[in-house]
C-alpha positions as a printed Julia matrix, in Angstrom:
298×3 Matrix{Float64}:
  17.61   -9.51  -14.76
  18.92   -7.19  -11.96
  20.92   -6.2   -14.86
  17.94   -5.58  -16.92
  16.13   -3.86  -14.99
  19.04   -1.41  -13.8
  19.26   -0.59  -18.12
  15.17    0.15  -18.4
  15.39    2.73  -14.74
  19.01    4.07  -16.06
  17.19    4.85  -19.94
  14.11    5.73  -17.76
  16.13    8.27  -15.16
  17.89    9.71  -18.38
  15.18   11.28  -20.07
  14.08   14.97  -18.49
  11.63   15.04  -15.52
  11.27   12.92  -12.12
  15.14   12.48  -11.4
  16.99   15.06  -14.65
  19.3    16.02  -11.98
  22.22   13.89  -10.86
  20.72   11.59   -7.66
  23.52   13.77   -5.04
  23.07   11.08   -1.99
  25.16    8.86    0.37
  24.32    5.26   -0.43
  23.53    3.33    2.85
  22.96   -0.13    3.43
  20.85   -1.29    6.0
  20.43   -4.46    7.79
  16.85   -5.56    9.17
  16.77   -8.14   12.19
  15.18  -10.37    9.82
  18.08  -10.59    8.02
  17.06   -8.69    4.69
  19.54   -5.45    2.9
  17.2    -2.56    2.73
  18.79    0.12    0.16
  18.15    3.37    2.14
  19.58    7.07    0.63
  21.02   10.18    2.34
  20.19   13.66    1.16
  20.06   17.17    2.17
  22.17   19.07    4.85
  23.68   16.36    7.05
  23.87   19.23    9.88
  19.94   19.83    9.84
  16.49   18.11   11.65
  15.95   15.04   10.19
  13.27   13.82    7.94
  12.78    9.66    7.31
  10.69    9.44    3.91
   8.28    6.66    3.7
   7.01    5.23    0.59
   3.91    3.47   -0.64
   2.3    -0.01   -1.73
   5.15   -0.94   -5.48
   6.33    2.01   -5.24
  10.31    3.23   -4.41
  13.17    6.25   -3.0
  12.55    7.86   -6.56
   8.87    8.59   -5.14
  10.43   11.11   -3.16
  12.05   13.72   -5.82
  10.82   16.48   -5.74
  12.17   16.62   -2.05
  15.04   15.32   -1.91
  16.18   17.93   -4.64
  14.35   20.6    -4.0
  15.27   23.37   -1.66
  14.67   21.63    0.99
  17.81   19.77    0.93
  19.05   23.07    1.83
  18.01   22.57    5.55
  17.17   19.46    5.79
  19.13   15.56    6.68
  16.48   13.59    4.65
  16.78    9.68    4.98
  14.48    7.61    1.84
  14.89    3.56    1.72
  13.08    1.54   -0.23
  10.61   -1.02    1.48
  11.58   -4.36    1.89
  10.3    -6.39   -1.14
  11.09   -2.98   -3.5
  13.65   -1.18   -5.43
  16.89   -2.28   -4.44
  15.75   -3.92   -0.83
  15.6    -7.38   -0.67
  13.12   -9.08   -2.29
  11.77  -12.57   -0.32
   8.5   -13.78   -2.25
   7.85  -16.0     0.64
   4.07  -14.26    1.95
   5.08  -14.68    5.94
   7.5   -12.1     5.01
   5.43   -9.47    4.39
   2.26  -10.18    7.07
   4.27   -9.66   10.49
   4.32   -6.62   11.76
   7.34   -6.56   13.89
   9.59   -7.2    10.82
   8.0    -4.09    9.7
   8.88   -1.89   12.37
  12.27   -3.22   12.43
  13.24   -2.26    9.42
  12.01    1.44   10.24
  13.92    0.86   13.56
  16.9    -0.46   11.8
  16.83    2.03    9.02
  17.0     5.01   11.84
  19.41    3.19   13.95
  21.71    2.7    10.97
  21.48    5.92    9.46
  22.02    7.68   13.07
  18.83    9.5    13.06
  18.44   10.65   16.6
  14.79   12.34   16.41
  13.2    12.51   12.35
   9.9    13.22   11.16
   8.01   10.63    9.38
   6.98   11.21    6.38
   4.89    8.45    5.14
   2.62    8.33    2.17
  -0.07    5.43    0.97
   0.6     1.91    2.52
   3.46    3.44    4.96
   0.4     4.47    6.94
   0.44    1.19    8.0
   4.24    0.75    8.36
   4.38    4.12   11.04
   1.72    2.21   12.62
   3.24   -0.91   13.09
   6.63    1.12   14.16
   4.61    3.42   16.62
   3.05    0.12   17.84
   6.3    -1.67   18.54
   8.91    0.81   19.58
   6.3     3.85   20.44
   7.02    7.56   19.76
   9.88    8.69   22.05
  12.37    8.82   18.99
  10.2    10.57   17.01
   9.61   14.74   15.92
   6.42   13.9    14.65
   4.29   12.4    12.03
   2.95   13.01    8.35
   1.01   11.26    6.95
   0.47   10.76    3.77
  -2.7    10.15    1.9
  -2.12    7.03    4.26
  -4.46    5.15    6.62
  -4.54    4.18   10.41
  -7.31    1.94   10.28
  -8.47   -0.67    6.94
 -12.0     0.8     6.13
 -13.79   -0.71    2.95
 -16.17    2.69    2.77
 -12.88    4.49    1.85
 -11.21    2.41   -0.34
 -11.32    4.52   -3.84
 -12.0     2.33   -6.91
  -7.93    2.39   -8.17
  -7.77   -0.63   -5.72
  -8.82   -2.46   -7.95
  -5.9    -2.91  -10.0
  -3.69   -4.56   -6.98
  -4.9    -7.77   -6.99
  -4.3    -7.77  -11.05
  -0.93   -6.67  -10.07
  -0.12   -9.63   -8.19
  -0.27  -12.07  -11.78
   2.41  -13.79  -13.12
   0.59  -13.23  -16.63
   3.16   -9.88  -17.55
   0.74   -8.67  -19.93
  -2.21   -8.71  -17.22
   0.26   -7.13  -14.41
   1.9    -4.53  -16.52
  -1.86   -3.85  -18.1
  -3.1    -3.65  -14.02
   0.5    -1.83  -12.53
  -0.12    0.65  -15.9
  -3.17    2.04  -15.2
  -2.93    1.76  -11.13
  -0.11    4.79  -11.65
  -2.32    6.81  -13.97
  -4.43    5.95  -11.47
  -2.51    7.74   -8.62
  -2.21   11.58   -9.27
  -5.75   13.64  -11.19
  -2.57   16.02  -12.1
  -0.94   14.11  -14.27
   2.63   13.45  -14.24
   4.61   13.88  -18.09
   5.44   10.99  -19.71
   9.13   10.91  -18.72
   7.92   10.66  -15.43
   5.12    8.77  -15.87
   8.09    6.2   -17.43
  10.54    6.17  -14.22
   7.43    5.12  -12.12
   6.1     2.2   -14.18
   9.89    1.31  -13.96
  10.11    1.27  -10.45
   6.25   -0.25  -10.01
   8.07   -2.65  -11.75
   9.97   -3.98   -9.98
   8.15   -5.38   -7.04
   7.53   -8.83   -7.74
   3.83  -10.23   -8.0
   4.78  -12.42   -4.92
   5.67   -9.52   -3.51
   2.5    -7.58   -4.16
   0.51  -10.47   -3.09
   2.24  -11.08    0.28
   1.03   -7.15    0.43
  -2.06   -7.25    0.63
  -4.77   -9.18    3.01
  -2.52   -7.18    6.28
  -5.35   -6.11    9.02
  -4.99   -2.24    9.43
  -6.44   -0.97   13.51
  -4.09    1.79   14.91
  -6.41    3.77   16.39
  -5.96    3.22   19.75
  -2.4     3.99   19.46
  -2.91    6.48   17.59
  -5.5     8.34   20.03
  -2.33    8.95   22.29
  -0.32   10.42   20.69
   1.76   13.17   22.53
   3.48   14.37   19.56
   2.32   16.29   16.28
   1.25   15.17   13.4
   0.06   16.57    9.64
  -2.45   14.83    8.02
  -2.51   15.39    4.27
  -4.58   14.64    1.95
  -5.8    14.53   -1.77
  -9.22   15.36   -2.42
  -9.45   13.79   -5.29
  -7.56   10.74   -4.11
  -8.78    7.33   -6.03
  -6.88    5.3    -3.8
  -7.81    6.09   -0.77
 -11.03    8.19   -0.39
 -10.8    11.76    2.5
 -13.02    9.85    5.12
  -9.27    8.43    5.4
  -7.68   11.16    6.52
 -10.47   13.07    8.77
 -10.6     9.74   10.7
  -6.95   10.04   11.6
  -7.73   14.0    12.37
 -10.05   13.34   14.8
  -8.19   10.64   16.38
  -4.94   11.82   17.25
  -4.99   14.65   19.44
  -3.79   17.81   17.87
  -3.17   16.53   14.36
  -3.8    18.72   11.46
  -5.33   18.32    8.71
  -4.27   19.61    5.41
  -6.77   18.59    2.2
  -5.39   19.45   -1.5
  -8.65   20.68   -3.68
  -7.64   19.24   -7.53
  -5.35   17.04   -5.98
  -4.85   13.37   -6.52
  -3.06   10.53   -4.4
   0.17   11.8    -4.98
   0.0    15.4    -3.26
   4.1    15.65   -3.02
   4.76   15.03   -6.47
   1.26   16.53   -7.93
   1.17   19.86   -5.58
   5.51   20.13   -4.46
   5.59   23.41   -3.27
   2.81   23.89   -1.14
   3.56   19.78   -0.12
   7.34   21.27    0.58
   6.58   24.57    2.42
   3.65   22.87    4.85
   6.36   19.93    5.76
   9.08   22.56    6.41
   7.02   24.09    8.0
   5.91   21.0    10.21
   9.21   19.95   10.76
  10.18   23.17   11.79
   7.56   23.39   14.64
   7.72   19.93   15.06
  11.48   20.31   16.25
  10.59   23.19   18.56
   7.61   21.26   20.42
  10.84   18.63   22.29
   7.75   16.16   22.96
């Protein structure tokens, strides 16, 4: 099965688009305290300011190709990784492996430790808002230079849930036809500016690498990091697409209102994936944010 999945990904990545250039990175193998192997990757300038990218639900480190293969690589040291249950990382089926907040927090720390990150900016997309909340709640923010929440939440609020999330229960189906149809609809719903046909193939491929048992385990985890986030004393950028069908704009407005000094950047005409849909603006804002965060020295 792993060889079959690898063949699908190779075929998709061979098409022009999302990952048309050779993937020039240093692979990093991370072992978590609870015994999982996590696939991580290092990109860019090894001496530059550090950025750790954390992807969303059912996604992959490949989500960040328009960042790690951009001009950001000339200036910044960037690390990506596949969350547990995703991509090339271990995929235990037990729901408990995805319900433990400390396990998620320790996974982030293990990536940072193994990669030798001293003071990174965390960039967290979508579900990664939960993961970053787990990390800050468990380990504090002392090792961080800043946080960029990208269409992510710090508190679960039903009134801010978008219509595209109706696909999630069906994405946990073990009926393959149902699963594929829901995953296809979910991926489409993550964009206002739709990906090219080639890029969509890549995205659907790495989404389908996440087993239904993992998707089910990821669901239903409570989230309310309001208290801990209200005490943050480091730079925070909240990036959000105004047409997001997963997480409504109110989520970003809430996050920015809770965190002292947080800056809100709203992308008109953009959906759940501003780093893909508007990469030039996203990369410019991220670069400026990381530079400024490095000067503050919290």
